[in-house]
CSV table of C-alpha atoms in Angstrom, one decimal:
chain,number,residue,atom,x,y,z
A,1002,MET,CA,20.0,-8.7,3.9
A,1003,LYS,CA,16.6,-8.3,5.1
A,1004,ILE,CA,13.1,-6.7,4.9
A,1005,LYS,CA,12.1,-5.1,8.0
A,1006,LYS,CA,8.8,-3.8,7.5
A,1007,ILE,CA,6.3,-2.0,5.3
A,1008,SER,CA,8.1,1.8,5.7
A,1009,HIS,CA,5.1,3.5,4.1
A,1010,VAL,CA,2.5,3.2,1.5
A,1011,ALA,CA,2.3,6.3,-0.5
A,1012,ILE,CA,-0.9,8.1,-1.9
A,1013,ALA,CA,-0.8,10.7,-4.8
A,1014,GLY,CA,-3.1,13.4,-4.5
A,1015,ASN,CA,-3.9,17.2,-5.0
A,1016,ASP,CA,-5.8,17.5,-1.8
A,1017,PRO,CA,-3.9,17.2,1.4
A,1018,GLU,CA,-6.6,18.9,3.6
A,1019,GLN,CA,-9.5,16.6,2.6
A,1020,SER,CA,-6.9,13.7,3.2
A,1021,ARG,CA,-5.7,15.1,6.6
A,1022,ILE,CA,-9.5,15.1,7.6
A,1023,LEU,CA,-10.2,11.7,6.7
A,1024,TYR,CA,-6.8,10.0,8.1
A,1025,GLU,CA,-6.2,12.4,11.2
A,1026,ASP,CA,-10.1,13.4,12.2
A,1027,ILE,CA,-12.2,10.4,11.1
A,1028,LEU,CA,-10.0,7.4,11.5
A,1029,GLY,CA,-7.9,9.2,14.3
A,1030,LEU,CA,-4.0,8.7,12.7
A,1031,ASN,CA,-1.2,11.2,14.0
A,1032,PHE,CA,0.1,13.3,11.7
A,1033,SER,CA,3.3,13.6,11.8
A,1034,GLY,CA,4.4,16.4,9.8
A,1035,SER,CA,5.3,17.3,6.4
A,1036,GLU,CA,8.8,17.4,4.2
A,1037,PRO,CA,9.4,18.7,0.8
A,1038,VAL,CA,11.7,16.4,-1.3
A,1039,GLU,CA,13.1,18.8,-4.2
A,1040,SER,CA,15.0,16.2,-6.2
A,1041,GLU,CA,11.2,14.5,-6.9
A,1042,GLY,CA,9.3,17.5,-6.9
A,1043,VAL,CA,6.6,16.6,-3.7
A,1044,THR,CA,5.9,17.5,-0.9
A,1045,THR,CA,5.4,14.5,1.6
A,1046,HIS,CA,2.8,14.4,4.5
A,1047,PHE,CA,3.3,11.4,6.9
A,1048,PHE,CA,0.6,9.7,9.4
A,1049,ASP,CA,1.4,7.3,11.6
A,1050,VAL,CA,0.0,3.7,11.7
A,1051,GLY,CA,1.6,1.0,13.8
A,1052,GLU,CA,5.1,0.8,12.5
A,1053,SER,CA,4.3,2.3,9.1
A,1054,ASN,CA,3.3,5.5,7.7
A,1055,ILE,CA,0.7,6.8,5.1
A,1056,GLU,CA,2.6,9.7,3.1
A,1057,LEU,CA,0.6,11.6,1.0
A,1058,LEU,CA,2.5,13.1,-2.1
A,1059,GLU,CA,1.5,16.3,-2.8
A,1060,PRO,CA,3.3,17.3,-6.7
A,1061,SER,CA,4.7,20.6,-6.7
A,1062,GLY,CA,3.8,20.9,-10.6
A,1063,ALA,CA,2.4,19.2,-13.1
A,1064,ALA,CA,5.5,18.1,-14.9
A,1065,THR,CA,6.9,16.5,-11.8
A,1066,PRO,CA,6.7,12.4,-11.9
A,1067,VAL,CA,3.5,12.6,-9.1
A,1068,GLY,CA,2.2,15.7,-11.4
A,1069,LYS,CA,2.3,13.4,-14.2
A,1070,PHE,CA,1.0,10.3,-12.6
A,1071,LEU,CA,-2.2,12.4,-11.4
A,1072,ASN,CA,-2.6,13.4,-14.9
A,1073,ARG,CA,-2.7,10.0,-16.2
A,1074,SER,CA,-4.2,8.1,-13.2
A,1075,GLY,CA,-5.7,10.6,-11.1
A,1076,PRO,CA,-5.5,10.2,-7.3
A,1077,GLY,CA,-4.5,7.1,-5.6
A,1078,LEU,CA,-2.5,4.6,-4.4
A,1079,HIS,CA,1.1,5.4,-5.7
A,1080,HIS,CA,3.9,3.1,-4.6
A,1081,LEU,CA,4.8,0.6,-1.7
A,1082,ALA,CA,7.8,1.4,0.4
A,1083,LEU,CA,9.8,-1.5,2.3
A,1084,GLU,CA,12.5,-0.7,4.7
A,1085,VAL,CA,15.6,-2.9,4.2
A,1086,GLU,CA,19.0,-3.9,5.8
A,1087,GLY,CA,21.6,-4.1,3.5
A,1088,LEU,CA,20.3,-1.9,0.5
A,1089,ASP,CA,23.8,-2.0,-1.8
A,1090,ASP,CA,23.3,-5.9,-1.6
A,1091,TYR,CA,19.8,-5.7,-2.5
A,1092,VAL,CA,20.6,-3.5,-5.7
A,1093,GLU,CA,23.1,-5.7,-6.6
A,1094,LYS,CA,20.8,-9.1,-6.1
A,1095,LEU,CA,18.0,-7.3,-8.2
A,1096,LYS,CA,20.4,-6.2,-11.0
A,1097,GLN,CA,21.8,-9.9,-11.0
A,1098,ALA,CA,18.3,-11.1,-11.4
A,1099,GLY,CA,17.4,-8.9,-14.3
A,1100,ILE,CA,15.0,-6.8,-12.4
A,1101,ARG,CA,14.5,-3.7,-13.9
A,1102,LEU,CA,15.5,-0.3,-11.6
A,1103,LEU,CA,14.6,3.3,-11.8
A,1104,SER,CA,18.1,4.3,-11.0
A,1105,GLU,CA,21.9,2.6,-11.5
A,1106,GLU,CA,22.3,3.8,-7.3
A,1107,PRO,CA,20.1,4.7,-4.6
A,1108,LYS,CA,19.2,8.3,-4.1
A,1109,MET,CA,18.3,10.7,-1.0
A,1110,GLY,CA,14.4,10.7,-0.2
A,1111,ALA,CA,12.4,12.1,2.7
A,1112,HIS,CA,13.6,11.3,6.3
A,1113,GLY,CA,17.4,11.0,5.8
A,1114,MET,CA,16.5,7.6,3.6
A,1115,ARG,CA,18.5,6.2,1.0
A,1116,ILE,CA,15.8,4.8,-1.7
A,1117,ILE,CA,16.0,3.0,-4.9
A,1118,PHE,CA,12.6,2.4,-7.0
A,1119,ILE,CA,12.0,-1.2,-8.6
A,1120,HIS,CA,10.2,-0.7,-12.0
A,1121,PRO,CA,6.5,-1.8,-12.1
A,1122,ARG,CA,7.5,-4.2,-15.2
A,1123,SER,CA,9.5,-6.1,-13.2
A,1124,THR,CA,7.1,-6.3,-9.8
A,1125,GLY,CA,3.8,-7.2,-11.8
A,1126,GLY,CA,2.5,-3.5,-11.9
A,1127,VAL,CA,3.7,-2.2,-8.5
A,1128,LEU,CA,6.6,0.9,-8.2
A,1129,ILE,CA,8.5,-0.9,-5.1
A,1130,GLU,CA,10.6,1.7,-3.1
A,1131,LEU,CA,13.5,0.0,-1.0
A,1132,CYS,CA,14.8,2.3,1.4
A,1133,GLU,CA,17.1,2.4,4.3
A,1134,LYS,CA,18.3,4.7,7.2
A,1135,SER,CA,21.4,6.4,5.8
B,125,MET,CA,-11.6,2.9,18.7
B,126,LYS,CA,-7.9,2.9,17.1
B,127,ILE,CA,-6.3,2.2,14.2
B,128,LYS,CA,-3.4,-0.7,15.0
B,129,LYS,CA,-1.3,-1.1,12.0
B,130,ILE,CA,-1.4,-1.6,8.4
B,131,SER,CA,-3.1,-5.0,8.1
B,132,HIS,CA,-2.3,-5.8,4.3
B,133,VAL,CA,-1.3,-3.9,1.4
B,134,ALA,CA,-3.2,-5.7,-1.8
B,135,ILE,CA,-2.1,-6.1,-5.2
B,136,ALA,CA,-4.3,-7.5,-8.1
B,137,GLY,CA,-2.5,-9.8,-10.3
B,138,ASN,CA,-3.0,-12.9,-12.7
B,139,ASP,CA,1.0,-14.7,-12.1
B,140,PRO,CA,1.3,-15.3,-8.6
B,141,GLU,CA,4.4,-17.5,-9.2
B,142,GLN,CA,6.0,-14.1,-10.8
B,143,SER,CA,5.4,-12.2,-7.6
B,144,ARG,CA,6.5,-15.4,-5.8
B,145,ILE,CA,9.7,-15.5,-7.3
B,146,LEU,CA,10.2,-11.8,-6.6
B,147,TYR,CA,8.7,-11.5,-2.8
B,148,GLU,CA,10.2,-15.0,-1.6
B,149,ASP,CA,13.1,-15.8,-3.7
B,150,ILE,CA,14.3,-12.1,-4.4
B,151,LEU,CA,13.6,-10.1,-1.8
B,152,GLY,CA,13.5,-12.8,0.9
B,153,LEU,CA,10.0,-12.4,2.6
B,154,ASN,CA,8.3,-15.5,4.2
B,155,PHE,CA,5.1,-16.9,2.1
B,156,SER,CA,2.6,-17.4,4.5
B,157,GLY,CA,0.0,-19.0,2.8
B,158,SER,CA,-2.8,-18.9,0.2
B,159,GLU,CA,-6.6,-18.8,1.3
B,160,PRO,CA,-9.4,-18.6,-1.2
B,161,VAL,CA,-12.2,-16.0,-0.2
B,162,GLU,CA,-15.1,-17.3,-2.2
B,163,SER,CA,-17.8,-14.2,-1.2
B,164,GLU,CA,-14.9,-12.0,-3.4
B,165,GLY,CA,-13.8,-14.5,-5.8
B,166,VAL,CA,-10.1,-14.1,-5.3
B,167,THR,CA,-7.6,-16.3,-3.7
B,168,THR,CA,-5.3,-14.4,-1.5
B,169,HIS,CA,-1.6,-15.2,-1.1
B,170,PHE,CA,0.1,-13.7,1.7
B,171,PHE,CA,3.6,-12.7,2.6
B,172,ASP,CA,4.8,-11.2,5.9
B,173,VAL,CA,6.6,-7.8,6.2
B,174,GLY,CA,7.0,-7.0,9.9
B,175,GLU,CA,3.9,-6.7,11.3
B,176,SER,CA,1.7,-6.6,8.0
B,177,ASN,CA,1.4,-8.6,4.9
B,178,ILE,CA,1.4,-8.2,1.4
B,179,GLU,CA,-1.6,-9.8,0.0
B,180,LEU,CA,-1.6,-11.0,-3.6
B,181,LEU,CA,-5.3,-11.0,-4.9
B,182,GLU,CA,-5.7,-13.7,-7.8
B,183,PRO,CA,-9.3,-13.7,-9.2
B,184,SER,CA,-11.2,-16.7,-9.9
B,185,GLY,CA,-12.5,-15.2,-13.4
B,186,ALA,CA,-13.0,-12.2,-15.3
B,187,ALA,CA,-16.6,-11.3,-14.0
B,188,THR,CA,-15.1,-10.9,-10.3
B,189,PRO,CA,-14.2,-7.4,-8.8
B,190,VAL,CA,-10.6,-8.3,-9.0
B,191,GLY,CA,-11.2,-9.3,-12.5
B,192,LYS,CA,-12.8,-6.5,-13.8
B,193,PHE,CA,-10.1,-4.2,-12.0
B,194,LEU,CA,-7.4,-6.3,-13.8
B,195,ASN,CA,-9.3,-5.9,-17.1
B,196,ARG,CA,-9.6,-2.1,-16.5
B,197,SER,CA,-6.2,-1.3,-15.0
B,198,GLY,CA,-4.0,-3.9,-15.3
B,199,PRO,CA,-1.9,-5.3,-12.1
B,200,GLY,CA,-1.1,-3.4,-9.5
B,201,LEU,CA,-1.7,-2.1,-6.2
B,202,HIS,CA,-5.4,-2.6,-5.3
B,203,HIS,CA,-6.3,-1.5,-1.6
B,204,LEU,CA,-4.8,-0.7,1.6
B,205,ALA,CA,-6.2,-2.4,4.7
B,206,LEU,CA,-6.0,-1.0,8.3
B,207,GLU,CA,-6.5,-3.0,11.2
B,208,VAL,CA,-8.7,-1.5,13.8
B,209,GLU,CA,-10.0,-1.8,17.6
B,210,GLY,CA,-13.2,-0.9,17.2
B,211,LEU,CA,-14.7,-2.0,14.0
B,212,ASP,CA,-18.6,-1.2,14.4
B,213,ASP,CA,-18.0,2.3,16.0
B,214,TYR,CA,-15.6,3.1,13.1
B,215,VAL,CA,-18.6,2.1,10.5
B,216,GLU,CA,-20.9,4.4,12.6
B,217,LYS,CA,-18.5,7.3,12.4
B,218,LEU,CA,-17.9,6.8,9.1
B,219,LYS,CA,-21.6,6.7,8.2
B,220,GLN,CA,-22.1,10.2,10.4
B,221,ALA,CA,-19.3,11.8,8.5
B,222,GLY,CA,-20.8,11.2,5.0
B,223,ILE,CA,-18.2,8.8,4.2
B,224,ARG,CA,-19.2,6.4,1.3
B,225,LEU,CA,-18.9,2.5,2.2
B,226,LEU,CA,-19.2,-0.6,-0.3
B,227,SER,CA,-21.5,-2.3,2.2
B,228,GLU,CA,-24.0,-1.1,5.0
B,229,GLU,CA,-22.1,-3.7,7.8
B,230,PRO,CA,-18.9,-5.6,7.7
B,231,LYS,CA,-18.3,-9.2,5.6
B,232,MET,CA,-16.2,-12.1,6.6
B,233,GLY,CA,-12.8,-11.7,4.8
B,234,ALA,CA,-9.6,-13.6,4.9
B,235,HIS,CA,-7.8,-14.8,8.4
B,236,GLY,CA,-11.3,-14.7,10.3
B,237,MET,CA,-11.5,-11.1,9.8
B,238,ARG,CA,-14.5,-8.8,9.9
B,239,ILE,CA,-14.1,-6.4,7.1
B,240,ILE,CA,-15.6,-3.3,5.3
B,241,PHE,CA,-14.5,-1.2,2.6
B,242,ILE,CA,-14.5,2.7,2.3
B,243,HIS,CA,-15.0,4.1,-1.3
B,244,PRO,CA,-12.3,5.5,-3.2
B,245,ARG,CA,-14.6,8.6,-3.8
B,246,SER,CA,-14.4,9.4,-0.4
B,247,THR,CA,-11.0,9.0,0.4
B,248,GLY,CA,-8.7,10.9,-2.5
B,249,GLY,CA,-8.9,7.8,-4.6
B,250,VAL,CA,-7.8,4.8,-2.2
B,251,LEU,CA,-9.8,1.7,-2.1
B,252,ILE,CA,-9.5,1.3,2.0
B,253,GLU,CA,-10.3,-1.5,4.2
B,254,LEU,CA,-10.9,-1.6,7.8
B,255,CYS,CA,-10.6,-4.9,9.5
B,256,GLU,CA,-10.9,-6.5,12.8
B,257,LYS,CA,-10.1,-10.2,14.3
B,258,SER,CA,-14.0,-11.5,14.9
């Protein structure tokens, strides 16, 4: 069991072109592609930053989790994803510690990663994703 | 001019001990120390994650910027910090592009870094810090 790195910092927004101009044209980050994640109702847009990514989350509709987040809070930081070794052991340890998870078991996310989310009420207000290459 | 990596992801909160239990005891991250930043009215608590840090921001009072953020939004993700080479050139480029900054020039932050913030209105809702070792 090990936290390897920040996998990505996810940002919810409705204007990926405005974000692309900032991150790619002005700040000079490499845009590494877009990928729909149908189970979450989003398209993800990735920019490389060192060993991590900035991940823009563009919802496919207002009734999706990210669409609801935008309606409630407006665009901005959405979650922090940590890449781990031993995801299933982390899930077990978190459950034993009484930490609230958003699902019983990991699901498939973007980039072929298995992912699970820790509820913000158990983290001091931060939606934290743990992910592992499958 | 280059973005080197995510320097840190900053989280605002009032309960550093709860956060320490999560990040150190449960997730197994290394706690690398605390440092007051008097100009910002916060104490910063750092946890190592790969080449980056998670930085907990504990305000020294309700009238500080982070204290006001907590009153307005509650605890949670506060800003994203990117470590750069060529900070002064970035400041010039951002100004030329009409991007709004929180100060005219960089200031001193934690860990001996020169830092400047980009206003969320210019980034799609995200408070972004650019920093460089001084």
